[in-house]
């Protein structure tokens, strides 16, 4: 069952005078996203806390409430004897559809509790994959008037008629319909009835016509303060109607070519250009997918801002891949911002920062998010221009330096990739930004010197509040420990060729290197939830908008010593929820994976790519052992050449009882169709199966059709794509994948500090 968000986030939309973007999360010791039942509201004393933990555990990882007589006899605990406060806390982890349509029908007490305002105020359907149109209809009929916030993001399987039932939610303040089937007429009808709406998220698809919006709908839009708009076609969408905007989030997913192969234009009709001057705007965010048209359309939005920069603007963020050249209009906008506003969050395309003195003139006020991804910013510039010479930046909670190859060197000129970092720069960063919770240093070569105490891992160990961390593989190499070792020697004793040794915890239980800096780093970050270790040269074979013909560059020389022992060190992260490992060349057995499976019992997302030798999946046995322990795993992504998805693999994967999404990307990989069918039949929670292998088109199509035909009726959200990785039509197939799956799992990317914390929902 999907854990609901923290109870503190149900207070509605921020007022005009408040900070539009939510403040940084609570301290690590009292996180709402921690272990279920760990901080039950209203409890006092050790006995109350123990009972809350025990009760909440009944719901963990999709387990049902145990109501059998034998269970009560063995534990001596009756669930109904708990106080209302404890029961409400437990029920907050149950999907709202289950509460209203099932649980409340079991007894009088639960009938009352399930309709408590704390449970019906916010309804989250975005990952309730079992919800269907009938359940939505009944839910809105039963509690529609009690709902103030409704999140249906990514409910791609629901028909557009399901949107009509939202009109029962007369008191709705916040509505997220991103990824839903929504026409202009449906939107008009729905918004016309929601007079209290202040926050809205929608998609703008081809065929959208703002002229079909009624006057009542436009009146509602005029009161909206927060708008998130995903554009699949060149359009202003509903922005011209939203004259009171304080927060505007734009996601550009427009392809350069139509399905028929015609080039699209980024020019919009003159009649649609009456975009209001954003005098109240506080947050502007734009994220662009690759493509020329996306850049052209976002320039039209920015042109309005360049005429008059909002005085209250405190967050300005543009995420653009590749080259996005600066123009006269954007330069005027940045100059105006430097004169008139003080920012709390900043992200700009690399071309707008590289070689300019922009950062020297921008003013900041208690910043909480910076992203300089792929910029040529040097360490000296980072310290002087961003941190004001290393002054106190305790307010900064999220920092993205992904792809900043010079950010830990004093100067960007003449630096080579293999050069050591300047530890004093990293130390200044750690001291100044001591409250960082999200840090991304991936996609760069950060090599530490052999001087004792100056290793990158030793310095990062001081950041005790880190919740998510992304590092290049070469940065965790222990230079001092490997000085006398020849290349490609593992820190863990490999299996012998003469005798088969079962991979398990005994393989490495006594192998902890006492002086390993990475072991020490993992031990010093007890609350880390998201970890990415990605090779600095890694490039995924799964394309975005281009053919899958790319080859990864060879791994960094420093990365050659990183292998099984370092992976085993990750097992110290008790609260780890998401793990990404890519391009670790010295994986010999994969034994460290078993350690993670045994000890990281909260792991929900696992992504493994190009581990060990490319011509042989050396870690297959360890991976299968690991999967047997991953009872909470929901998302699994595997990218490995020559991967054989056979009966043994799927039998091991069947132990992951909570698994919902599976993606396998393998050049020259093979699959066993009957094993896939058996796996889908055994794992009833799986609603996404994406496989891009080396099989023929006929084999792939037949398997895909068999899965859909056999399981679609019982799984309304089922999305299956099985297709040859190197087929010329792959990009056409990719464009039909629901954006939720494509963005979250199918496409490989670093997700640490990708966006500011609490940017939207």
XYZ file of C-alpha atoms in Angstrom:
761
model
C 0.000 0.000 0.000
C 1.207 3.432 -0.830
C 2.268 5.422 2.206
C 0.478 8.715 2.343
C 2.287 11.995 2.688
C 2.941 13.675 5.995
C -0.112 14.926 7.848
C 1.442 18.357 8.074
C 1.088 18.876 4.324
C -2.722 19.051 4.386
C -3.105 22.668 5.198
C -4.034 23.832 1.705
C -2.400 26.416 -0.541
C -0.080 29.000 0.922
C -1.486 32.476 1.356
C -0.312 35.390 -0.770
C 2.013 36.683 1.877
C 3.643 33.358 2.649
C 6.465 31.533 0.939
C 4.924 29.791 -2.056
C 7.455 26.997 -2.147
C 7.317 24.924 1.000
C 10.024 25.323 3.583
C 12.698 22.643 3.948
C 11.664 19.379 5.534
C 11.624 18.711 9.238
C 14.847 17.627 10.966
C 15.977 14.091 10.298
C 14.873 12.801 13.668
C 11.199 13.588 13.075
C 10.650 12.955 9.385
C 7.161 12.098 8.224
C 8.744 9.976 5.518
C 10.536 7.735 7.984
C 9.533 4.369 9.303
C 5.725 3.993 9.433
C 4.447 4.332 12.951
C 7.689 5.837 14.180
C 6.233 9.199 15.134
C 2.566 8.590 15.913
C 0.842 11.880 16.642
C -0.555 12.308 20.112
C 1.276 9.386 21.681
C 3.044 9.695 24.998
C 5.292 7.257 26.767
C 7.279 4.256 25.564
C 4.274 1.937 25.751
C 2.226 4.099 23.364
C 5.108 4.347 20.915
C 5.654 0.581 20.928
C 1.966 -0.096 20.282
C 1.897 2.419 17.422
C 4.944 0.843 15.793
C 3.500 -2.619 16.121
C 0.127 -1.610 14.705
C 1.579 0.377 11.846
C 3.754 -2.587 10.930
C 0.600 -4.490 9.997
C 0.174 -2.148 7.043
C 3.808 -2.031 5.954
C 4.692 -3.210 2.443
C 1.097 -3.876 1.436
C 0.219 -6.304 4.230
C -3.444 -6.441 5.179
C -4.805 -5.934 8.691
C -4.580 -9.244 10.512
C -7.995 -9.935 11.935
C -7.811 -13.698 12.287
C -8.485 -15.269 15.650
C -5.156 -17.104 15.738
C -3.222 -13.861 15.362
C -5.044 -12.194 18.225
C -4.478 -15.215 20.430
C -0.757 -15.296 19.682
C -0.129 -11.574 20.170
C -2.717 -10.789 22.807
C -3.503 -7.514 21.009
C -6.868 -6.462 19.608
C -6.552 -3.737 17.002
C -9.841 -2.176 18.083
C -8.489 -1.585 21.597
C -6.095 1.078 20.326
C -6.994 4.711 20.894
C -8.612 6.702 18.097
C -5.405 8.706 17.645
C -3.322 5.581 17.030
C -5.919 4.083 14.713
C -6.111 7.293 12.681
C -2.353 7.262 12.320
C -2.447 3.658 11.115
C -5.327 4.331 8.731
C -3.416 7.224 7.177
C -1.235 4.617 5.414
C -4.217 2.973 3.729
C -5.324 4.234 0.278
C -8.414 6.380 0.567
C -10.381 4.159 -1.795
C -9.849 1.196 0.541
C -10.828 3.258 3.579
C -14.066 4.572 2.140
C -15.169 1.619 0.028
C -13.951 -1.308 2.145
C -12.506 -0.717 5.632
C -15.307 1.518 6.896
C -17.829 -1.243 6.209
C -16.216 -3.646 8.699
C -17.504 -2.188 11.997
C -19.100 0.924 13.484
C -15.907 2.264 14.985
C -13.996 2.097 11.706
C -17.006 3.465 9.864
C -16.633 6.637 11.889
C -12.840 6.833 11.849
C -12.509 6.262 8.096
C -14.540 9.405 7.474
C -12.466 11.538 9.828
C -11.508 14.864 8.255
C -7.806 14.112 8.685
C -8.240 11.169 6.266
C -10.673 12.665 3.760
C -9.224 16.180 3.549
C -6.511 14.992 1.125
C -7.158 12.149 -1.333
C -4.167 10.675 -3.185
C -5.009 8.484 -6.160
C -1.812 9.073 -8.148
C -0.313 5.642 -7.395
C -3.443 3.752 -6.443
C -3.164 1.508 -9.488
C -6.207 -0.555 -8.522
C -8.630 2.340 -8.692
C -11.053 2.264 -11.623
C -13.798 4.497 -12.954
C -16.462 2.885 -10.756
C -14.390 3.370 -7.603
C -13.770 7.015 -8.492
C -17.493 7.554 -8.994
C -18.381 5.950 -5.661
C -15.582 7.757 -3.816
C -16.693 11.167 -5.048
C -20.297 10.351 -4.210
C -19.452 9.309 -0.637
C -16.900 11.949 0.426
C -16.739 14.473 -2.433
C -17.805 17.389 -0.224
C -15.097 16.546 2.333
C -12.197 16.609 -0.151
C -10.064 19.753 -0.239
C -7.036 18.350 -2.043
C -7.248 15.730 -4.796
C -4.225 14.233 -6.555
C -4.998 12.115 -9.626
C -1.616 12.702 -11.306
C -0.634 9.951 -13.705
C -4.023 8.154 -13.668
C -3.656 7.521 -17.395
C -5.868 4.425 -17.296
C -9.008 6.278 -16.189
C -11.364 7.431 -18.967
C -12.026 11.138 -19.389
C -15.562 10.581 -18.073
C -14.059 9.970 -14.608
C -13.099 13.639 -14.480
C -16.787 14.587 -14.549
C -17.301 13.185 -11.039
C -14.867 15.743 -9.593
C -17.655 18.316 -9.822
C -19.015 16.808 -6.583
C -15.955 18.182 -4.756
C -17.423 21.638 -4.224
C -14.813 22.636 -1.623
C -11.782 21.558 -3.646
C -8.782 23.859 -3.199
C -5.990 21.863 -4.840
C -6.388 19.601 -7.893
C -3.741 17.634 -9.808
C -4.873 16.135 -13.132
C -1.447 15.782 -14.767
C -1.323 12.678 -16.927
C -5.110 12.274 -17.040
C -7.198 12.139 -20.202
C -8.651 15.623 -20.282
C -10.303 17.566 -23.111
C -10.973 21.292 -23.190
C -14.698 20.678 -22.648
C -14.125 18.357 -19.681
C -11.804 20.904 -18.117
C -14.309 23.694 -18.642
C -17.158 21.711 -17.094
C -15.099 20.650 -14.091
C -13.529 24.005 -13.251
C -16.845 25.815 -13.638
C -18.043 24.029 -10.482
C -14.888 24.550 -8.393
C -15.116 28.107 -7.184
C -12.666 27.615 -4.304
C -9.853 26.167 -6.443
C -6.475 27.817 -5.909
C -4.022 25.201 -7.202
C -4.245 23.311 -10.509
C -2.071 20.867 -12.501
C -3.090 19.778 -16.034
C -1.712 18.574 -19.374
C -2.135 20.540 -22.591
C -2.429 18.058 -25.444
C -2.826 18.544 -29.199
C -6.349 19.767 -29.902
C -6.575 21.904 -26.769
C -8.747 24.962 -27.453
C -8.914 27.739 -24.881
C -11.895 29.135 -26.785
C -14.007 26.260 -25.438
C -13.545 27.374 -21.834
C -16.705 28.873 -20.357
C -16.855 32.206 -18.550
C -17.385 30.338 -15.247
C -14.268 28.261 -15.929
C -12.224 31.375 -16.691
C -13.503 32.980 -13.487
C -12.191 29.988 -11.525
C -8.857 30.183 -13.348
C -8.566 33.876 -12.530
C -8.434 32.926 -8.822
C -5.849 30.147 -9.229
C -2.590 30.953 -7.453
C -0.568 27.867 -8.440
C -0.482 26.324 -11.914
C 1.469 23.340 -13.168
C 1.161 22.819 -16.909
C 2.686 20.034 -19.010
C 2.775 20.998 -22.669
C 2.653 18.355 -25.409
C 1.812 20.915 -28.069
C 2.882 24.549 -28.661
C 0.368 26.503 -26.598
C -0.100 28.935 -23.744
C -2.702 26.563 -22.309
C -4.726 28.213 -19.557
C -1.993 30.650 -18.523
C -3.711 33.693 -20.129
C -6.722 33.074 -17.869
C -4.696 32.801 -14.651
C -4.241 36.458 -13.778
C -3.411 35.917 -10.085
C -0.562 33.433 -10.421
C 2.022 33.208 -7.674
C 3.592 29.916 -8.777
C 3.967 28.770 -12.399
C 5.481 25.395 -13.250
C 5.917 24.523 -16.928
C 6.991 21.125 -18.267
C 7.752 21.178 -22.001
C 7.375 17.759 -23.661
C 6.776 18.911 -27.238
C 8.355 16.775 -29.947
C 9.979 18.426 -32.970
C 8.042 16.171 -35.339
C 4.431 15.056 -35.435
C 3.459 11.392 -35.686
C 3.133 11.900 -39.426
C 6.719 13.150 -39.625
C 5.985 16.852 -40.122
C 8.216 19.431 -38.452
C 6.409 21.406 -35.734
C 6.752 25.128 -35.218
C 7.280 26.794 -31.876
C 5.491 29.959 -32.974
C 2.112 30.581 -31.352
C -0.849 32.433 -32.787
C -0.953 36.162 -32.099
C -4.442 35.877 -30.665
C -3.177 33.578 -27.915
C -0.394 35.857 -26.752
C -2.390 37.877 -24.214
C -0.376 36.414 -21.371
C -0.786 38.633 -18.308
C 2.074 40.442 -16.687
C 2.937 38.270 -13.719
C 2.898 40.997 -11.098
C 2.227 38.473 -8.274
C 4.565 35.719 -9.470
C 6.889 34.300 -6.818
C 7.998 30.995 -8.386
C 8.791 30.377 -12.065
C 9.942 26.888 -13.059
C 10.429 25.474 -16.559
C 11.732 22.001 -17.392
C 12.477 21.271 -21.034
C 12.725 17.904 -22.741
C 15.265 17.776 -25.600
C 14.121 19.527 -28.775
C 14.248 22.848 -30.572
C 10.489 23.511 -30.357
C 10.537 23.371 -26.543
C 13.162 26.105 -26.491
C 11.194 28.280 -28.892
C 7.980 28.040 -26.865
C 9.632 28.756 -23.513
C 11.194 31.896 -24.992
C 7.669 33.214 -25.651
C 6.802 32.767 -21.986
C 10.030 34.439 -20.898
C 9.481 37.389 -23.232
C 6.612 38.561 -21.039
C 8.752 38.335 -17.917
C 11.483 40.388 -19.567
C 9.087 43.320 -20.031
C 8.392 43.565 -16.324
C 10.106 41.391 -13.761
C 7.829 40.530 -10.800
C 9.090 42.268 -7.685
C 8.173 39.332 -5.428
C 9.974 36.710 -7.511
C 12.022 34.506 -5.170
C 12.538 31.332 -7.228
C 13.607 31.306 -10.887
C 14.424 27.888 -12.326
C 14.970 26.722 -15.901
C 16.146 23.166 -16.548
C 17.235 22.720 -20.162
C 19.310 19.821 -21.563
C 22.023 20.434 -24.112
C 22.606 23.859 -25.587
C 20.063 26.617 -24.908
C 21.530 29.875 -26.126
C 20.915 33.172 -24.400
C 19.083 35.877 -26.363
C 18.668 39.612 -25.972
C 15.321 39.146 -24.226
C 16.647 36.627 -21.720
C 19.678 38.821 -21.035
C 17.367 41.748 -20.280
C 15.368 39.523 -17.946
C 18.456 38.422 -16.023
C 19.745 41.999 -15.806
C 16.384 43.096 -14.439
C 16.402 40.263 -11.905
C 19.891 41.254 -10.757
C 18.635 44.780 -10.076
C 15.201 44.174 -8.612
C 14.850 40.808 -6.853
C 16.443 38.675 -4.151
C 16.241 34.954 -4.872
C 15.820 31.891 -2.665
C 16.177 29.305 -5.463
C 18.068 29.453 -8.767
C 18.652 27.182 -11.762
C 19.712 28.381 -15.213
C 20.838 26.747 -18.484
C 24.595 26.277 -18.542
C 25.082 28.673 -21.470
C 23.533 31.505 -19.445
C 26.095 31.130 -16.649
C 29.260 29.929 -18.373
C 31.680 32.754 -19.032
C 29.371 35.462 -17.657
C 29.461 37.543 -14.513
C 25.789 36.940 -13.803
C 26.304 35.243 -10.431
C 28.367 38.169 -9.287
C 25.371 40.492 -9.577
C 22.442 38.313 -8.481
C 21.313 38.781 -4.887
C 20.121 35.944 -2.648
C 17.982 35.898 0.475
C 18.192 32.746 2.613
C 18.533 30.449 -0.437
C 17.368 26.849 -0.065
C 18.020 25.466 -3.579
C 20.808 25.947 -6.115
C 21.334 23.985 -9.325
C 24.364 24.607 -11.519
C 24.065 21.317 -13.400
C 26.567 20.913 -16.275
C 27.985 24.422 -15.791
C 31.712 25.161 -16.061
C 31.594 26.895 -12.699
C 34.946 26.636 -10.932
C 35.395 26.092 -7.230
C 36.681 29.629 -6.827
C 33.560 31.050 -8.449
C 31.359 28.781 -6.367
C 32.908 29.984 -3.120
C 33.176 33.673 -3.986
C 30.068 34.336 -6.063
C 27.567 31.866 -4.645
C 28.658 31.451 -1.036
C 30.002 34.971 -0.594
C 33.507 33.851 0.257
C 32.405 30.850 2.324
C 29.945 32.692 4.563
C 27.140 31.003 6.453
C 24.599 29.283 4.166
C 22.705 27.243 6.723
C 19.446 27.840 4.845
C 20.623 25.848 1.801
C 19.032 22.392 1.839
C 19.459 21.234 -1.767
C 22.452 21.640 -4.118
C 22.842 20.171 -7.606
C 26.376 20.235 -9.027
C 25.828 17.332 -11.434
C 28.173 17.550 -14.408
C 30.082 20.490 -12.926
C 33.505 19.083 -13.730
C 35.416 22.057 -12.306
C 33.324 22.868 -9.222
C 35.864 21.374 -6.763
C 38.916 22.879 -8.456
C 40.122 26.444 -7.854
C 40.095 27.350 -11.556
C 38.461 25.762 -14.585
C 41.335 26.604 -16.936
C 43.868 23.877 -17.715
C 42.255 21.317 -15.389
C 42.279 17.707 -16.552
C 39.742 15.083 -15.573
C 42.306 12.990 -13.722
C 43.524 15.909 -11.580
C 42.777 15.811 -7.844
C 40.118 18.036 -6.326
C 40.984 20.907 -4.014
C 39.787 19.585 -0.665
C 39.714 23.093 0.817
C 36.913 24.042 -1.593
C 34.814 21.050 -0.595
C 35.552 21.736 3.066
C 34.338 25.331 2.664
C 31.190 24.013 1.010
C 30.544 21.521 3.810
C 31.166 24.071 6.560
C 29.044 26.799 4.955
C 26.156 24.531 3.917
C 26.058 22.349 7.012
C 22.304 21.656 6.731
C 22.349 20.198 3.229
C 19.849 17.378 2.795
C 20.159 16.769 -0.939
C 23.520 16.892 -2.734
C 24.347 15.855 -6.300
C 28.001 15.611 -7.386
C 27.503 13.042 -10.173
C 28.623 13.083 -13.853
C 32.087 14.452 -13.056
C 35.532 13.218 -12.038
C 36.122 14.119 -8.394
C 39.426 12.494 -7.452
C 40.719 12.850 -3.906
C 44.375 13.145 -3.052
C 46.119 10.616 -0.816
C 46.463 13.125 2.027
C 44.889 11.817 5.207
C 41.649 13.523 6.227
C 41.084 15.261 2.904
C 39.198 12.548 1.038
C 35.829 13.565 -0.415
C 34.043 10.864 1.595
C 35.641 12.044 4.841
C 34.503 15.612 4.239
C 30.971 14.648 3.207
C 30.646 12.595 6.398
C 30.224 15.903 8.246
C 26.850 16.500 6.532
C 24.794 14.666 9.133
C 21.412 15.785 7.742
C 21.794 14.302 4.261
C 18.727 12.484 2.968
C 19.818 12.003 -0.648
C 23.275 11.858 -2.222
C 24.600 11.303 -5.753
C 28.306 10.627 -6.335
C 30.496 9.520 -9.244
C 32.060 6.090 -8.803
C 35.606 7.447 -8.975
C 34.957 9.787 -6.037
C 34.534 6.918 -3.549
C 37.752 5.169 -4.531
C 40.024 4.880 -1.520
C 43.354 6.124 -2.874
C 45.402 5.321 0.216
C 43.962 1.808 0.574
C 44.585 0.982 -3.076
C 48.068 2.460 -3.476
C 49.714 -0.961 -3.378
C 46.966 -2.876 -5.182
C 47.131 -3.704 -8.890
C 44.168 -2.478 -10.963
C 40.918 -4.461 -11.040
C 41.519 -6.311 -7.759
C 38.417 -6.561 -5.634
C 38.289 -5.653 -1.948
C 36.298 -8.839 -1.430
C 37.852 -12.269 -1.925
C 36.335 -13.601 -5.176
C 34.845 -17.036 -5.544
C 37.268 -19.767 -6.485
C 36.969 -21.497 -9.824
C 37.321 -24.973 -8.386
C 34.531 -24.902 -5.824
C 31.160 -23.214 -6.087
C 30.501 -20.973 -3.102
C 26.980 -19.872 -2.308
C 26.730 -16.112 -2.282
C 25.261 -14.842 0.943
C 25.984 -12.770 3.959
C 28.805 -15.086 5.003
C 30.754 -14.006 1.910
C 31.444 -10.542 3.298
C 30.386 -10.541 6.956
C 34.007 -10.215 8.074
C 35.213 -8.217 5.102
C 34.642 -4.653 6.323
C 37.799 -2.653 5.562
C 38.483 -0.829 8.796
C 40.148 2.089 7.003
C 37.744 2.397 4.050
C 36.551 5.990 3.694
C 33.363 4.913 1.914
C 32.470 2.452 4.684
C 32.946 5.296 7.156
C 30.783 7.645 5.052
C 27.902 5.177 4.886
C 28.151 4.626 8.628
C 27.966 8.359 9.315
C 24.738 8.961 7.335
C 22.171 6.910 9.265
C 19.121 8.645 7.781
C 20.121 8.585 4.106
C 17.112 7.562 1.994
C 18.320 8.002 -1.587
C 21.784 7.052 -2.853
C 23.174 7.178 -6.391
C 26.648 5.925 -7.328
C 27.030 6.499 -11.074
C 30.108 6.168 -13.268
C 31.331 9.528 -14.505
C 31.411 8.157 -18.075
C 28.122 6.268 -17.969
C 25.579 6.835 -20.723
C 22.335 4.881 -20.825
C 21.460 2.850 -23.903
C 17.811 3.850 -23.484
C 17.168 6.876 -25.714
C 15.106 9.995 -25.046
C 14.362 11.150 -28.575
C 17.152 9.442 -30.494
C 18.079 5.901 -31.631
C 19.619 3.534 -29.073
C 23.015 3.319 -30.747
C 25.146 5.053 -28.145
C 28.111 3.395 -26.495
C 29.287 4.304 -23.003
C 32.798 5.591 -22.648
C 35.178 3.331 -20.688
C 35.016 3.763 -16.913
C 37.367 6.121 -15.129
C 40.722 4.657 -14.050
C 40.022 5.550 -10.410
C 36.756 3.598 -10.606
C 38.572 0.346 -11.414
C 39.000 -0.453 -7.707
C 35.347 0.123 -6.736
C 33.485 -3.140 -6.414
C 31.760 -5.606 -4.116
C 33.108 -4.262 -0.839
C 31.836 -0.737 -1.520
C 28.430 -2.116 -2.473
C 28.340 -4.101 0.779
C 29.014 -0.864 2.691
C 25.663 0.484 1.504
C 23.991 -2.155 3.680
C 24.617 0.113 6.674
C 21.853 2.473 5.465
C 18.925 1.202 7.509
C 16.399 3.663 6.075
C 17.517 3.482 2.437
C 14.526 3.702 0.080
C 16.076 4.303 -3.353
C 19.399 3.015 -4.738
C 21.077 3.533 -8.118
C 24.345 1.835 -9.062
C 25.756 2.349 -12.558
C 29.091 1.482 -14.187
C 30.937 -0.182 -11.330
C 33.598 -2.113 -13.289
C 35.122 -4.113 -10.419
C 31.991 -6.046 -9.462
C 33.227 -9.648 -9.441
C 30.472 -11.551 -7.638
C 27.892 -8.951 -6.636
C 27.979 -10.277 -3.074
C 27.439 -6.787 -1.664
C 23.950 -6.755 -3.183
C 22.868 -9.483 -0.790
C 23.952 -7.326 2.136
C 21.687 -4.553 0.873
C 18.759 -6.921 0.432
C 19.150 -8.276 3.953
C 19.726 -5.015 5.802
C 17.921 -2.300 3.808
C 14.402 -3.489 4.492
C 12.780 -0.201 3.403
C 14.235 -0.323 -0.123
C 11.540 0.570 -2.654
C 13.432 1.577 -5.790
C 16.454 -0.231 -7.235
C 18.291 0.664 -10.447
C 21.350 -1.303 -11.562
C 23.253 -0.579 -14.779
C 26.460 -1.924 -16.352
C 27.949 -3.639 -13.325
C 31.119 -5.687 -13.708
C 32.138 -7.145 -17.066
C 30.008 -6.050 -20.009
C 30.068 -9.397 -21.811
C 28.900 -11.411 -18.799
C 26.354 -10.738 -16.053
C 28.662 -11.732 -13.217
C 26.294 -10.648 -10.447
C 23.216 -12.642 -11.523
C 23.431 -15.193 -8.702
C 23.856 -12.466 -6.062
C 21.023 -10.416 -7.558
C 18.656 -13.379 -7.318
C 19.675 -13.905 -3.681
C 19.120 -10.215 -2.996
C 15.641 -10.115 -4.552
C 14.431 -12.843 -2.209
C 14.772 -10.377 0.682
C 13.304 -7.239 -0.985
C 9.753 -7.469 0.336
C 9.132 -3.711 -0.019
C 10.660 -3.268 -3.493
C 8.245 -1.527 -5.856
C 10.389 -0.353 -8.786
C 13.201 -2.353 -10.390
C 15.259 -1.132 -13.349
C 18.026 -3.289 -14.818
C 20.281 -2.150 -17.663
C 22.955 -4.647 -18.633
C 24.185 -6.019 -21.981
C 23.588 -9.758 -22.512
C 21.136 -9.964 -19.618
C 19.214 -13.242 -19.690
C 15.734 -12.823 -18.263
C 14.966 -16.487 -17.747
C 13.006 -18.721 -15.413
C 15.459 -18.531 -12.468
C 15.546 -14.735 -12.548
C 11.773 -14.353 -12.633
C 11.353 -16.975 -9.936
C 13.610 -14.943 -7.657
C 11.833 -11.727 -8.648
C 8.518 -13.285 -7.645
C 9.645 -12.999 -4.007
C 9.271 -9.203 -4.342
C 5.621 -9.270 -3.336
C 5.235 -5.467 -3.498
C 6.786 -5.033 -6.964
C 4.757 -2.744 -9.218
C 7.088 -1.645 -12.030
C 9.803 -3.537 -13.912
C 12.081 -2.190 -16.637
C 14.869 -4.184 -18.318
C 17.161 -2.608 -20.914
C 19.664 -5.009 -22.456
C 21.522 -4.847 -25.722
C 21.749 -8.439 -27.038
C 19.689 -9.552 -24.029
C 17.269 -12.461 -24.140
C 13.998 -13.297 -22.428
C 11.951 -16.406 -21.796
C 8.311 -15.723 -22.661
C 6.721 -18.418 -20.511
C 8.804 -17.262 -17.522
C 7.542 -13.708 -17.994
C 3.941 -14.907 -18.162
C 4.387 -16.993 -15.013
C 5.932 -14.019 -13.208
C 3.041 -11.733 -14.184
C 0.566 -14.339 -12.964
C 2.324 -14.695 -9.592
C 3.003 -10.980 -8.915
C -0.443 -9.461 -8.857
C 0.770 -5.941 -8.032
C 2.842 -5.508 -11.225
C 1.243 -2.883 -13.473
C 4.240 -1.877 -15.610
C 6.462 -4.226 -17.591
C 8.964 -2.618 -19.963
C 11.573 -4.783 -21.698
C 13.912 -3.546 -24.405
C 16.049 -6.487 -25.392
C 17.758 -8.159 -28.324
C 14.823 -10.415 -29.222
C 13.061 -10.251 -32.595
C 10.100 -7.962 -33.182
C 7.796 -10.973 -33.571
C 8.787 -12.461 -30.199
C 8.358 -9.097 -28.490
C 4.952 -8.361 -30.006
C 3.587 -11.801 -29.239
C 4.666 -11.611 -25.599
C 3.292 -8.090 -25.184
C -0.072 -9.093 -26.630
C -0.208 -12.184 -24.412
C 0.408 -10.148 -21.250
C -2.186 -7.533 -22.136
C -4.751 -10.136 -23.133
C -4.253 -12.155 -19.944
C -4.002 -9.440 -17.295
C -5.439 -6.139 -18.541
C -8.968 -6.875 -17.319
C -7.870 -7.333 -13.697
C -5.242 -4.567 -13.753
C -6.716 -1.374 -15.216
C -3.389 0.482 -14.990
C -1.382 -2.229 -16.795
C 1.210 -0.751 -19.180
C 3.314 -3.197 -21.209
C 6.038 -2.316 -23.717
C 8.245 -5.130 -25.023
C 10.321 -4.060 -28.009
C 13.745 -4.635 -29.594
C 16.203 -2.086 -28.200
C 17.921 -1.406 -31.517
C 14.771 -1.254 -33.674
C 14.434 1.895 -35.777
C 10.880 2.539 -34.510
C 11.802 2.551 -30.826
C 11.426 6.340 -30.487
C 7.852 6.089 -31.801
C 7.088 3.436 -29.203
C 8.622 5.507 -26.405
C 6.395 8.511 -27.102
C 3.325 6.448 -26.151
C 4.648 5.494 -22.706
C 2.775 7.352 -19.922
C 4.935 10.205 -18.682
C 4.790 8.938 -15.095
C 6.581 5.719 -16.035
C 8.846 7.270 -18.642
C 10.132 9.978 -16.317
C 10.352 7.944 -13.121
C 11.831 4.633 -14.242
C 12.138 3.892 -17.977
C 14.614 6.679 -18.745
C 17.833 6.651 -16.760
C 18.859 9.895 -15.079
C 20.118 11.246 -11.809
C 17.192 12.337 -9.666
C 18.935 13.721 -6.581
C 18.289 17.463 -6.198
C 16.712 17.431 -9.662
C 14.088 19.874 -8.423
C 13.694 21.994 -5.282
C 12.206 20.163 -2.290
C 8.412 20.331 -2.135
C 8.188 22.055 -5.496
C 4.638 20.920 -6.031
C 2.694 18.226 -4.158
